[in-house]
mmCIF file with all atom_site columns, C-alpha atoms in Angstrom:
data_model
loop_
_atom_site.group_PDB
_atom_site.id
_atom_site.type_symbol
_atom_site.label_atom_id
_atom_site.label_alt_id
_atom_site.label_comp_id
_atom_site.label_asym_id
_atom_site.label_entity_id
_atom_site.label_seq_id
_atom_site.pdbx_PDB_ins_code
_atom_site.Cartn_x
_atom_site.Cartn_y
_atom_site.Cartn_z
_atom_site.occupancy
_atom_site.B_iso_or_equiv
_atom_site.pdbx_formal_charge
_atom_site.auth_seq_id
_atom_site.auth_comp_id
_atom_site.auth_asym_id
_atom_site.auth_atom_id
_atom_site.pdbx_PDB_model_num
ATOM 1  C CA . UNK M 1 1  ? 19.805  3.014  24.309 1.00 51.00 ? 1  UNK M CA 1
ATOM 2  C CA . UNK M 1 2  ? 17.421  5.522  22.525 1.00 51.00 ? 2  UNK M CA 1
ATOM 3  C CA . UNK M 1 3  ? 14.465  4.128  24.830 1.00 53.00 ? 3  UNK M CA 1
ATOM 4  C CA . UNK M 1 4  ? 16.222  4.904  28.178 1.00 53.00 ? 4  UNK M CA 1
ATOM 5  C CA . UNK M 1 5  ? 16.765  8.440  26.880 1.00 53.00 ? 5  UNK M CA 1
ATOM 6  C CA . UNK M 1 6  ? 12.788  8.737  25.737 1.00 52.00 ? 6  UNK M CA 1
ATOM 7  C CA . UNK M 1 7  ? 11.668  7.241  29.081 1.00 51.00 ? 7  UNK M CA 1
ATOM 8  C CA . UNK M 1 8  ? 13.863  9.542  31.080 1.00 51.00 ? 8  UNK M CA 1
ATOM 9  C CA . UNK M 1 9  ? 12.270  12.581 29.391 1.00 51.00 ? 9  UNK M CA 1
ATOM 10 C CA . UNK M 1 10 ? 9.821   12.096 29.474 1.00 51.00 ? 10 UNK M CA 1
ATOM 11 C CA . UNK M 1 11 ? 9.425   11.387 33.567 1.00 50.00 ? 11 UNK M CA 1
ATOM 12 C CA . UNK M 1 12 ? 10.991  15.027 33.157 1.00 51.00 ? 12 UNK M CA 1
ATOM 13 C CA . UNK M 1 13 ? 8.741   16.535 31.437 1.00 49.00 ? 13 UNK M CA 1
ATOM 14 C CA . UNK M 1 14 ? 5.214   15.780 34.033 1.00 54.00 ? 14 UNK M CA 1
ATOM 15 C CA . UNK M 1 15 ? 7.892   16.453 36.825 1.00 58.00 ? 15 UNK M CA 1
ATOM 16 C CA . UNK M 1 16 ? 7.628   19.987 35.309 1.00 67.00 ? 16 UNK M CA 1
ATOM 17 C CA . UNK M 1 17 ? 4.443   19.707 34.359 1.00 74.00 ? 17 UNK M CA 1
ATOM 18 C CA . UNK M 1 18 ? 3.049   19.864 37.494 1.00 76.00 ? 18 UNK M CA 1
ATOM 19 C CA . UNK M 1 19 ? 0.366   21.787 39.218 1.00 74.00 ? 19 UNK M CA 1
ATOM 20 C CA . UNK M 1 20 ? 1.138   23.768 42.588 1.00 73.00 ? 20 UNK M CA 1
ATOM 21 C CA . UNK M 1 21 ? -0.339  22.853 45.273 1.00 74.00 ? 21 UNK M CA 1
ATOM 22 C CA . UNK M 1 22 ? -1.851  26.284 47.248 1.00 77.00 ? 22 UNK M CA 1
ATOM 23 C CA . UNK M 1 23 ? -0.142  27.427 49.967 1.00 79.00 ? 23 UNK M CA 1
ATOM 24 C CA . UNK M 1 24 ? -2.212  27.665 53.170 1.00 83.00 ? 24 UNK M CA 1
ATOM 25 C CA . UNK M 1 25 ? 0.496   27.625 55.848 1.00 87.00 ? 25 UNK M CA 1
ATOM 26 C CA . UNK M 1 26 ? 1.127   31.549 56.499 1.00 89.00 ? 26 UNK M CA 1
ATOM 27 C CA . UNK M 1 27 ? 4.703   33.215 54.598 1.00 90.00 ? 27 UNK M CA 1
ATOM 28 C CA . UNK M 1 28 ? 6.241   32.761 57.857 1.00 92.00 ? 28 UNK M CA 1
ATOM 29 C CA . UNK M 1 29 ? 5.870   29.219 58.478 1.00 92.00 ? 29 UNK M CA 1
ATOM 30 C CA . UNK M 1 30 ? 5.981   27.801 55.012 1.00 90.00 ? 30 UNK M CA 1
ATOM 31 C CA . UNK M 1 31 ? 9.949   29.672 54.659 1.00 90.00 ? 31 UNK M CA 1
ATOM 32 C CA . UNK M 1 32 ? 11.033  28.776 58.531 1.00 91.00 ? 32 UNK M CA 1
ATOM 33 C CA . UNK M 1 33 ? 8.607   24.476 57.340 1.00 93.00 ? 33 UNK M CA 1
ATOM 34 C CA . UNK M 1 34 ? 6.600   25.054 60.458 1.00 92.00 ? 34 UNK M CA 1
ATOM 35 C CA . UNK M 1 35 ? 3.143   23.875 61.353 1.00 93.00 ? 35 UNK M CA 1
ATOM 36 C CA . UNK M 1 36 ? 0.958   26.743 60.646 1.00 91.00 ? 36 UNK M CA 1
ATOM 37 C CA . UNK M 1 37 ? -3.010  26.314 62.507 1.00 89.00 ? 37 UNK M CA 1
ATOM 38 C CA . UNK M 1 38 ? -4.197  28.713 60.278 1.00 84.00 ? 38 UNK M CA 1
ATOM 39 C CA . UNK M 1 39 ? -5.311  31.701 62.717 1.00 85.00 ? 39 UNK M CA 1
ATOM 40 C CA . UNK M 1 40 ? -4.832  34.804 62.721 1.00 86.00 ? 40 UNK M CA 1
ATOM 41 C CA . UNK M 1 41 ? -2.201  35.770 63.532 1.00 90.00 ? 41 UNK M CA 1
ATOM 42 C CA . UNK M 1 42 ? -0.701  31.999 63.686 1.00 90.00 ? 42 UNK M CA 1
ATOM 43 C CA . UNK M 1 43 ? 0.426   30.467 67.194 1.00 91.00 ? 43 UNK M CA 1
ATOM 44 C CA . UNK M 1 44 ? 3.709   29.923 65.968 1.00 94.00 ? 44 UNK M CA 1
ATOM 45 C CA . UNK M 1 45 ? 4.489   33.649 64.689 1.00 94.00 ? 45 UNK M CA 1
ATOM 46 C CA . UNK M 1 46 ? 2.573   34.563 68.046 1.00 92.00 ? 46 UNK M CA 1
ATOM 47 C CA . UNK M 1 47 ? 5.387   32.741 69.998 1.00 93.00 ? 47 UNK M CA 1
ATOM 48 C CA . UNK M 1 48 ? 8.056   33.982 68.186 1.00 91.00 ? 48 UNK M CA 1
ATOM 49 C CA . UNK M 1 49 ? 7.051   37.585 69.000 1.00 94.00 ? 49 UNK M CA 1
ATOM 50 C CA . UNK M 1 50 ? 6.926   38.165 64.875 1.00 90.00 ? 50 UNK M CA 1
ATOM 51 C CA . UNK M 1 51 ? 2.347   38.448 64.941 1.00 90.00 ? 51 UNK M CA 1
ATOM 52 C CA . UNK M 1 52 ? 1.861   41.699 62.988 1.00 90.00 ? 52 UNK M CA 1
ATOM 53 C CA . UNK M 1 53 ? 4.379   39.422 59.449 1.00 91.00 ? 53 UNK M CA 1
ATOM 54 C CA . UNK M 1 54 ? 2.017   36.633 60.147 1.00 90.00 ? 54 UNK M CA 1
ATOM 55 C CA . UNK M 1 55 ? 0.162   36.874 56.039 1.00 87.00 ? 55 UNK M CA 1
ATOM 56 C CA . UNK M 1 56 ? -1.001  34.195 54.211 1.00 84.00 ? 56 UNK M CA 1
ATOM 57 C CA . UNK M 1 57 ? -1.319  33.874 49.714 1.00 79.00 ? 57 UNK M CA 1
ATOM 58 C CA . UNK M 1 58 ? -4.384  34.372 48.005 1.00 77.00 ? 58 UNK M CA 1
ATOM 59 C CA . UNK M 1 59 ? -4.982  31.029 48.203 1.00 65.00 ? 59 UNK M CA 1
ATOM 60 C CA . UNK M 1 60 ? -4.618  30.260 51.784 1.00 62.00 ? 60 UNK M CA 1
ATOM 61 C CA . UNK M 1 61 ? -6.739  32.901 52.500 1.00 68.00 ? 61 UNK M CA 1
ATOM 62 C CA . UNK M 1 62 ? -9.715  31.579 52.165 1.00 65.00 ? 62 UNK M CA 1
ATOM 63 C CA . UNK M 1 63 ? -7.997  28.633 55.145 1.00 65.00 ? 63 UNK M CA 1
ATOM 64 C CA . UNK M 1 64 ? -7.301  30.940 58.051 1.00 65.00 ? 64 UNK M CA 1
ATOM 65 C CA . UNK M 1 65 ? -9.352  31.499 60.889 1.00 70.00 ? 65 UNK M CA 1
ATOM 66 C CA . UNK M 1 66 ? -9.103  35.284 62.482 1.00 75.00 ? 66 UNK M CA 1
ATOM 67 C CA . UNK M 1 67 ? -8.716  34.697 66.766 1.00 75.00 ? 67 UNK M CA 1
ATOM 68 C CA . UNK M 1 68 ? -11.311 37.026 67.797 1.00 77.00 ? 68 UNK M CA 1
ATOM 69 C CA . UNK M 1 69 ? -13.318 35.220 65.464 1.00 80.00 ? 69 UNK M CA 1
ATOM 70 C CA . UNK M 1 70 ? -12.088 31.225 66.698 1.00 80.00 ? 70 UNK M CA 1
ATOM 71 C CA . UNK M 1 71 ? -12.253 32.356 70.059 1.00 85.00 ? 71 UNK M CA 1
ATOM 72 C CA . UNK M 1 72 ? -15.955 34.374 69.325 1.00 88.00 ? 72 UNK M CA 1
ATOM 73 C CA . UNK M 1 73 ? -17.104 31.286 68.216 1.00 90.00 ? 73 UNK M CA 1
ATOM 74 C CA . UNK M 1 74 ? -16.033 29.100 70.409 1.00 92.00 ? 74 UNK M CA 1
ATOM 75 C CA . UNK M 1 75 ? -17.643 31.118 73.503 1.00 94.00 ? 75 UNK M CA 1
ATOM 76 C CA . UNK M 1 76 ? -21.480 30.861 71.894 1.00 95.00 ? 76 UNK M CA 1
ATOM 77 C CA . UNK M 1 77 ? -20.389 26.744 71.685 1.00 96.00 ? 77 UNK M CA 1
ATOM 78 C CA . UNK M 1 78 ? -19.647 26.985 75.551 1.00 96.00 ? 78 UNK M CA 1
ATOM 79 C CA . UNK M 1 79 ? -22.978 28.836 76.850 1.00 96.00 ? 79 UNK M CA 1
ATOM 80 C CA . UNK M 1 80 ? -24.641 26.636 74.053 1.00 95.00 ? 80 UNK M CA 1
ATOM 81 C CA . UNK M 1 81 ? -24.002 23.324 76.050 1.00 96.00 ? 81 UNK M CA 1
ATOM 82 C CA . UNK M 1 82 ? -23.746 25.826 79.786 1.00 96.00 ? 82 UNK M CA 1
ATOM 83 C CA . UNK M 1 83 ? -27.664 26.139 79.414 1.00 95.00 ? 83 UNK M CA 1
ATOM 84 C CA . UNK M 1 84 ? -28.250 22.275 77.231 1.00 94.00 ? 84 UNK M CA 1
ATOM 85 C CA . UNK M 1 85 ? -26.542 21.252 80.615 1.00 93.00 ? 85 UNK M CA 1
ATOM 86 C CA . UNK M 1 86 ? -28.233 23.575 83.328 1.00 92.00 ? 86 UNK M CA 1
ATOM 87 C CA . UNK M 1 87 ? -32.312 22.398 81.353 1.00 91.00 ? 87 UNK M CA 1
ATOM 88 C CA . UNK M 1 88 ? -30.571 18.658 81.928 1.00 91.00 ? 88 UNK M CA 1
ATOM 89 C CA . UNK M 1 89 ? -29.243 19.130 85.869 1.00 90.00 ? 89 UNK M CA 1
ATOM 90 C CA . UNK M 1 90 ? -33.284 21.180 86.098 1.00 88.00 ? 90 UNK M CA 1
ATOM 91 C CA . UNK M 1 91 ? -35.411 18.188 84.599 1.00 86.00 ? 91 UNK M CA 1
ATOM 92 C CA . UNK M 1 92 ? -32.607 15.270 86.808 1.00 81.00 ? 92 UNK M CA 1
ATOM 93 C CA . UNK M 1 93 ? -33.431 17.035 89.521 1.00 67.00 ? 93 UNK M CA 1
ATOM 94 C CA . UNK M 1 94 ? -36.710 17.441 89.619 1.00 52.00 ? 94 UNK M CA 1
ATOM 95 C CA . UNK M 1 95 ? -38.044 14.068 88.531 1.00 51.00 ? 95 UNK M CA 1
ATOM 96 C CA . UNK M 1 96 ? -34.948 13.365 92.308 1.00 49.00 ? 96 UNK M CA 1
#
């Protein structure tokens, strides 16, 4: 019987001794348990009409990306791809 109580005590202490995982979702998404896309403000908060409440914990701040930064990056990437496509089309038309 003593073996059973020792194992149950050791499993209890190991559960309480666990390291908590950082919260990367915004606080409203975390409390609602919905998928957060880590943008600031995130899509679920915008769809709920509460983008001003979209806030991240200190751990999650390193993980989110401002929507304006994401849009700028995508525009830059699109412009780069368009210029490469134009170059390839010129090379393809010149050889015909």
